Short mmCIF file of C-alpha atoms in Angstrom, two decimals:
data_model
loop_
_atom_site.label_atom_id
_atom_site.label_comp_id
_atom_site.label_asym_id
_atom_site.label_seq_id
_atom_site.Cartn_x
_atom_site.Cartn_y
_atom_site.Cartn_z
CA MET A 1 115.76 101.12 29.34
CA ARG A 2 115.16 97.92 31.30
CA ARG A 3 111.98 96.94 33.30
CA PHE A 4 111.50 94.42 36.00
CA THR A 5 108.14 92.63 36.52
CA ALA A 6 106.89 90.24 39.10
CA LEU A 7 108.14 88.76 42.29
CA ARG A 8 108.11 85.20 43.27
CA GLY A 9 104.70 84.52 44.65
CA ALA A 10 105.21 87.11 47.47
CA THR A 11 102.25 88.50 48.93
CA LEU A 12 101.91 92.11 47.74
CA THR A 13 101.13 94.19 50.76
CA ALA A 14 100.27 97.69 49.83
CA LEU A 15 101.74 100.42 51.63
CA ALA A 16 99.61 103.40 52.68
CA LEU A 17 101.61 106.33 51.19
CA GLY A 18 99.74 109.50 50.28
CA THR A 19 101.88 110.85 47.40
CA VAL A 20 101.26 109.44 43.83
CA LEU A 21 104.74 109.47 41.66
CA THR A 22 104.95 111.02 38.37
CA ALA A 23 107.56 109.55 36.04
CA ALA A 24 109.05 111.07 33.23
CA PRO A 25 106.07 112.58 30.91
CA ALA A 26 106.27 109.53 28.19
CA ARG A 27 105.96 106.89 31.11
CA ALA A 28 103.60 108.58 33.66
CA HIS A 29 102.19 106.70 36.45
CA THR A 30 98.70 107.06 37.57
CA GLY A 31 96.68 105.82 40.54
CA ARG A 32 98.77 103.98 43.22
CA PRO A 33 102.52 104.67 43.39
CA PRO A 34 104.51 102.14 41.55
CA GLY A 35 105.71 99.16 43.81
CA ILE A 36 106.58 95.60 43.74
CA GLU A 37 105.39 94.98 40.24
CA HIS A 38 108.69 96.47 39.29
CA CYS A 39 110.80 94.04 41.25
CA THR A 40 112.22 90.69 40.76
CA ALA A 41 113.71 88.60 43.68
CA THR A 42 116.97 90.37 43.51
CA ALA A 43 116.39 93.98 42.07
CA CYS A 44 113.97 96.63 41.31
CA HIS A 45 113.81 99.34 38.72
CA PHE A 46 111.71 102.36 38.43
CA ASP A 47 111.43 104.56 35.35
CA VAL A 48 111.78 108.20 37.06
CA PRO A 49 113.47 111.25 36.14
CA PRO A 50 116.46 112.54 38.16
CA GLY A 51 115.46 113.70 41.67
CA THR A 52 115.04 113.06 45.13
CA TYR A 53 112.86 109.89 46.26
CA ASP A 54 111.47 108.61 49.32
CA VAL A 55 111.58 104.63 49.31
CA THR A 56 109.51 102.67 51.85
CA VAL A 57 109.87 98.96 51.88
CA ARG A 58 108.22 96.21 53.94
CA LEU A 59 110.73 93.31 54.94
CA GLY A 60 109.82 89.87 56.23
CA ALA A 61 108.52 86.42 55.14
CA ALA A 62 107.29 83.15 56.74
CA THR A 63 110.76 82.27 57.42
CA ALA A 64 113.64 84.21 58.99
CA SER A 65 115.05 86.82 56.82
CA ALA A 66 117.86 89.45 56.52
CA THR A 67 117.72 92.15 53.71
CA ARG A 68 120.21 94.83 52.71
CA VAL A 69 119.42 97.34 49.94
CA THR A 70 121.69 99.03 47.70
CA GLY A 71 121.14 101.32 44.92
CA GLU A 72 122.35 103.28 41.78
CA THR A 73 126.25 102.98 41.72
CA ARG A 74 126.69 100.33 44.71
CA ARG A 75 125.47 102.90 47.50
CA THR A 76 124.25 101.25 50.57
CA LEU A 77 120.69 102.64 51.41
CA LEU A 78 119.78 100.36 54.10
CA PRO A 79 121.90 97.97 56.03
CA GLU A 80 121.14 94.47 56.57
CA THR A 81 118.08 94.02 58.24
CA ALA A 82 117.03 91.04 60.20
CA VAL A 83 113.43 90.14 60.50
CA PRO A 84 112.03 86.88 62.60
CA ALA A 85 110.04 84.29 60.90
CA GLY A 86 106.42 85.19 60.41
CA GLU A 87 107.06 89.15 61.12
CA HIS A 88 107.44 92.27 59.14
CA VAL A 89 109.19 95.59 59.63
CA THR A 90 108.89 98.57 57.52
CA ARG A 91 111.94 100.94 56.73
CA SER A 92 112.11 104.19 54.72
CA PHE A 93 115.02 106.13 53.21
CA THR A 94 115.64 108.76 50.74
CA VAL A 95 117.88 108.47 47.62
CA ASP A 96 119.38 110.83 45.16
CA VAL A 97 118.67 109.89 41.27
CA ARG A 98 120.91 111.75 38.90
CA THR A 99 123.05 111.49 35.74
CA PRO A 100 125.59 110.51 35.82
CA GLU A 101 124.46 108.34 38.59
CA GLY A 102 127.83 107.90 40.15
CA GLU A 103 131.13 109.73 39.67
CA PRO A 104 130.60 113.15 37.97
CA THR A 105 133.16 112.24 35.22
CA GLY A 106 131.75 108.61 34.80
CA PRO A 107 129.47 106.93 32.53
CA ASP A 108 125.69 107.97 32.74
CA GLY A 109 124.67 104.82 34.19
CA THR A 110 120.95 103.32 33.90
CA PRO A 111 118.30 105.95 33.72
CA GLY A 112 115.75 105.84 36.60
CA LEU A 113 116.13 104.32 40.02
CA ASP A 114 117.80 100.92 40.41
CA LEU A 115 117.89 98.96 43.62
CA ALA A 116 119.38 95.60 44.54
CA LEU A 117 118.23 93.28 47.05
CA GLY A 118 120.94 91.48 49.00
CA GLY A 119 121.74 90.23 52.54
CA SER A 120 121.98 86.47 53.72
CA ALA A 121 118.28 85.94 53.28
CA PRO A 122 116.35 89.05 51.48
CA ALA A 123 112.79 89.12 51.67
CA LEU A 124 111.10 91.94 50.12
CA GLU A 125 107.19 92.07 50.47
CA ALA A 126 106.16 95.37 49.23
CA ILE A 127 107.84 98.61 48.22
CA ARG A 128 106.75 102.17 47.28
CA VAL A 129 108.68 104.98 45.70
CA THR A 130 107.57 108.50 45.79
CA PRO A 131 109.00 111.99 44.98
CA SER A 132 110.58 113.55 48.24
CA GLY A 133 109.11 116.88 49.49
CA GLN A 134 111.54 119.39 50.94
CA THR A 135 114.38 117.22 52.36
CA HIS A 136 117.54 117.74 54.25
CA ARG A 137 120.60 117.17 51.64
CA ILE A 138 124.21 116.40 52.10
CA LEU A 139 126.44 116.84 49.08
CA LEU A 140 129.74 115.52 48.98
CA ILE A 141 132.76 117.03 47.25
CA GLY A 142 135.96 114.87 47.52
CA ASP A 143 138.28 112.23 46.02
CA SER A 144 138.25 108.39 45.36
CA THR A 145 138.25 107.78 49.16
CA VAL A 146 134.88 109.49 49.18
CA CYS A 147 133.30 108.81 45.68
CA ASP A 148 130.73 106.01 44.62
CA GLN A 149 133.23 103.71 43.29
CA PRO A 150 132.02 101.66 40.29
CA ALA A 151 133.28 98.16 41.13
CA ASP A 152 134.40 95.92 43.72
CA PRO A 153 136.64 95.60 45.90
CA TYR A 154 136.45 99.51 46.02
CA SER A 155 134.40 101.66 48.36
CA GLY A 156 134.45 105.43 49.28
CA TRP A 157 132.92 106.28 52.67
CA GLY A 158 130.47 108.53 50.74
CA GLN A 159 129.01 105.33 49.10
CA GLN A 160 128.25 103.92 52.57
CA LEU A 161 126.93 107.09 54.27
CA PRO A 162 123.40 106.63 53.19
CA GLN A 163 122.80 103.60 55.09
CA TYR A 164 123.12 105.66 58.30
CA LEU A 165 120.44 107.95 57.20
CA ARG A 166 116.45 107.82 57.59
CA LYS A 167 113.81 109.28 55.21
CA GLY A 168 114.17 112.96 54.78
CA LEU A 169 118.02 113.22 54.62
CA SER A 170 119.53 112.43 51.33
CA VAL A 171 123.28 112.22 50.15
CA ALA A 172 124.22 113.38 46.65
CA ASN A 173 127.75 112.25 46.21
CA HIS A 174 129.61 114.39 43.62
CA ALA A 175 133.10 113.13 44.74
CA ASP A 176 135.20 112.01 41.88
CA SER A 177 138.42 109.80 41.70
CA GLY A 178 141.84 111.39 41.17
CA GLU A 179 140.82 114.73 41.94
CA SER A 180 142.59 117.48 43.70
CA THR A 181 141.50 120.87 44.86
CA VAL A 182 143.07 122.14 41.47
CA THR A 183 141.33 119.79 39.25
CA TYR A 184 138.02 119.79 40.99
CA LEU A 185 137.74 123.47 40.49
CA ARG A 186 139.22 123.68 36.94
CA ASP A 187 136.91 120.55 35.41
CA PRO A 188 133.57 122.06 34.04
CA ARG A 189 132.02 118.62 34.98
CA LEU A 190 132.77 119.10 38.63
CA TRP A 191 132.75 122.45 40.62
CA ALA A 192 131.04 124.44 37.62
CA ALA A 193 128.19 121.84 37.37
CA VAL A 194 127.94 120.89 41.16
CA GLN A 195 127.73 124.72 42.53
CA PRO A 196 124.42 125.52 40.79
CA LEU A 197 122.78 122.33 42.22
CA ILE A 198 123.32 123.61 45.90
CA ARG A 199 120.27 124.71 47.53
CA PRO A 200 119.94 127.02 50.61
CA GLY A 201 120.27 124.87 53.64
CA ASP A 202 122.25 121.94 51.89
CA LEU A 203 125.11 120.63 54.03
CA VAL A 204 128.14 120.50 51.63
CA LEU A 205 131.08 118.24 52.74
CA VAL A 206 134.58 118.90 51.34
CA GLN A 207 137.39 116.47 51.64
CA LEU A 208 140.12 117.13 49.12
CA ALA A 209 143.74 116.29 49.72
CA HIS A 210 145.20 113.00 48.68
CA ASN A 211 145.79 114.28 45.14
CA ASP A 212 147.02 117.79 45.93
CA LYS A 213 150.69 116.04 45.70
CA THR A 214 152.18 119.09 43.96
CA THR A 215 149.87 121.89 45.04
CA ASP A 216 151.72 124.54 47.31
CA GLU A 217 150.28 125.73 50.48
CA ALA A 218 149.02 129.27 49.26
CA THR A 219 147.14 127.77 46.34
CA TYR A 220 145.69 124.76 48.50
CA ARG A 221 144.53 127.29 51.03
CA ALA A 222 143.13 129.56 48.46
CA ASN A 223 141.33 126.79 46.60
CA LEU A 224 139.65 125.64 49.88
CA GLU A 225 138.77 129.13 50.39
CA THR A 226 137.02 129.40 47.06
CA LEU A 227 134.92 126.24 47.75
CA VAL A 228 133.83 127.55 51.11
CA ALA A 229 132.76 130.96 49.38
CA GLY A 230 131.25 129.36 46.46
CA ILE A 231 129.00 126.92 48.74
CA ARG A 232 128.11 129.94 51.09
CA ASP A 233 127.09 131.95 47.84
CA ARG A 234 124.46 129.44 47.07
CA GLY A 235 123.05 129.37 50.55
CA GLY A 236 124.62 126.13 51.57
CA GLU A 237 126.61 125.26 54.78
CA PRO A 238 130.16 124.24 54.03
CA VAL A 239 131.87 121.50 56.21
CA LEU A 240 135.51 120.86 55.55
CA VAL A 241 136.68 117.37 56.17
CA THR A 242 140.41 116.39 56.81
CA PRO A 243 141.31 113.24 54.68
CA VAL A 244 141.34 109.70 55.74
CA VAL A 245 144.70 108.40 56.82
CA ARG A 246 146.86 106.13 54.77
CA ARG A 247 147.84 102.84 56.49
CA TRP A 248 151.48 103.63 56.60
CA PHE A 249 152.88 102.51 59.96
CA ASN A 250 156.37 103.35 61.69
CA ALA A 251 158.23 100.52 63.16
CA ASP A 252 156.73 101.72 66.54
CA GLY A 253 153.06 100.95 65.41
CA THR A 254 152.16 104.68 65.09
CA LEU A 255 151.32 106.72 61.91
CA ASP A 256 153.28 109.53 62.66
CA ASN A 257 154.63 110.30 59.26
CA GLY A 258 154.05 112.30 56.26
CA THR A 259 152.90 109.46 54.07
CA ALA A 260 150.02 108.58 56.54
CA LEU A 261 149.35 111.97 57.54
CA LEU A 262 148.89 113.55 53.96
CA VAL A 263 151.93 115.75 53.98
CA ASN A 264 152.79 116.30 50.18
CA GLY A 265 155.97 116.40 48.66
CA LEU A 266 156.35 120.27 49.09
CA GLY A 267 155.85 119.81 52.71
CA VAL A 268 152.28 120.85 52.71
CA ASP A 269 150.55 119.54 55.75
CA HIS A 270 147.09 119.25 54.24
CA PRO A 271 145.12 118.38 57.45
CA ALA A 272 146.81 121.37 59.17
CA VAL A 273 145.80 123.71 56.39
CA ILE A 274 142.26 122.50 56.39
CA ARG A 275 141.92 122.98 60.01
CA ALA A 276 143.31 126.44 59.76
CA VAL A 277 140.96 127.40 56.94
CA ALA A 278 138.01 126.15 58.92
CA ALA A 279 139.03 128.15 61.96
CA ALA A 280 139.60 131.31 59.93
CA GLU A 281 136.42 130.94 57.97
CA ASP A 282 134.27 129.82 60.80
CA VAL A 283 133.56 126.57 59.03
CA PRO A 284 132.54 123.22 61.02
CA LEU A 285 135.19 120.94 60.74
CA ILE A 286 135.26 117.04 60.76
CA ASP A 287 138.63 115.90 61.66
CA LEU A 288 138.75 112.44 59.94
CA THR A 289 142.25 112.39 59.86
CA ALA A 290 142.42 112.30 63.64
CA LYS A 291 139.43 109.99 63.83
CA THR A 292 140.96 107.55 61.37
CA LYS A 293 144.30 107.60 62.69
CA ALA A 294 143.27 106.71 66.34
CA LEU A 295 141.16 103.99 64.86
CA VAL A 296 143.81 102.43 62.52
CA GLU A 297 146.51 102.69 65.12
CA SER A 298 144.43 101.02 67.69
CA LEU A 299 143.78 98.01 65.44
CA GLY A 300 147.50 97.67 64.43
CA PRO A 301 149.13 96.77 61.35
CA GLU A 302 147.54 93.38 60.69
CA ALA A 303 143.84 94.04 61.96
CA SER A 304 143.76 97.45 60.01
CA LYS A 305 144.28 95.62 56.69
CA ALA A 306 140.56 94.77 56.38
CA LEU A 307 139.72 98.57 56.58
CA TYR A 308 141.84 99.03 53.28
CA LEU A 309 142.44 97.07 50.15
CA TYR A 310 145.68 95.79 51.41
CA ASN A 311 144.88 92.00 50.99
CA GLU A 312 143.34 92.62 47.50
CA LYS A 313 145.54 95.15 45.98
CA ARG A 314 148.34 96.07 48.38
CA ASP A 315 146.53 99.27 48.66
CA ASN A 316 146.94 101.14 51.76
CA THR A 317 145.06 104.37 50.68
CA HIS A 318 141.67 103.13 49.11
CA THR A 319 138.97 101.35 51.43
CA SER A 320 137.13 98.15 51.34
CA VAL A 321 133.30 98.08 51.57
CA HIS A 322 134.04 97.08 55.26
CA GLY A 323 136.52 100.23 55.86
CA ALA A 324 134.19 102.81 53.89
CA THR A 325 131.39 101.68 56.13
CA VAL A 326 133.37 102.08 59.39
CA PHE A 327 134.73 105.63 58.11
CA ALA A 328 131.14 106.65 57.16
CA GLY A 329 130.11 105.89 60.73
CA LEU A 330 132.87 108.09 61.88
CA VAL A 331 131.44 110.89 59.65
CA ARG A 332 127.80 110.17 60.99
CA ASP A 333 128.98 110.53 64.52
CA GLU A 334 130.66 113.74 63.88
CA LEU A 335 127.54 115.09 61.94
CA LEU A 336 125.58 114.29 65.23
CA ALA A 337 128.15 115.55 67.63
CA ARG A 338 128.23 118.92 66.10
CA HIS A 339 124.40 118.95 65.46
CA LEU A 340 124.72 119.46 61.69
CA VAL A 341 121.96 117.01 60.98
CA PRO A 342 118.48 116.41 62.94
CA GLU A 343 118.94 113.51 65.14
CA GLY A 344 115.95 111.96 63.93
CA ARG A 345 117.24 111.50 60.45
CA VAL A 346 120.31 109.38 61.49
CA ARG A 347 120.41 105.73 62.22
CA VAL A 348 122.66 105.19 65.39
#
């Protein structure tokens, strides 16, 4: 397990936080919460067990700076934050630490909490990590358009959602590449492992459709109903999310076709079924299909390429970091509009 020490001659300003972090029993911390001594100029590592942690950073330097914080499997936790020369700002966020740290069927990753410092001119003066108390949580169930993608240039919108959230509201992204409603329910590493983690009051967003290419309508509907009931059995609040559109234009510049709008080979209109289940089960709905369709059409065939991986991979389904960030912003807007999350916990 790697460990980072020392930060380039920076002033180590202590942050007044009341909670003392306790790490794994073999490496318990005493006294002040661990901080800047666990960082280099570009990264921080904290030997903590799985759990939910509040992170508070103090940013700034003698010269103008701009710092972005990512963590674990490429999750954006704090957007690039500009600070004028000679000034400092304090920002806080809450992060989910788990094993596996990314996709549920992926590798375990590095134990503990790993943070990376980026941006055009990163400047971290101080940092503190403490166990979070009772926090609001958003759990994500989805496919490759949602998950914590392990490598560039790919990114799921769930990977970018944390940057829009403040301390006290965390994202636990249990989406997994290649999954359909059928495989998510069947694989013991997925639904059977995720359902017991749901706590009363958790918000659980479900977006599964892209890989239900051979799932008939009755089965697809029943699978969604099973997920909704299972979330409610644990005291969670289910939210159904229609899938992001594929960038598949008609000659008239619209996306009014089955490929773009996720109608499978059996004629199953996935977004329509999701809307129907949401209405029948009285479940909040985020119509991401409608939102992304309007956005992609407004950009047109050329400008919309930047949202997807068309330029890099000729891929009209998976999103770039930019596209995932934009789509995560749409999810953030819908969560606020439907009063599903506290306003004070969200960056706008």
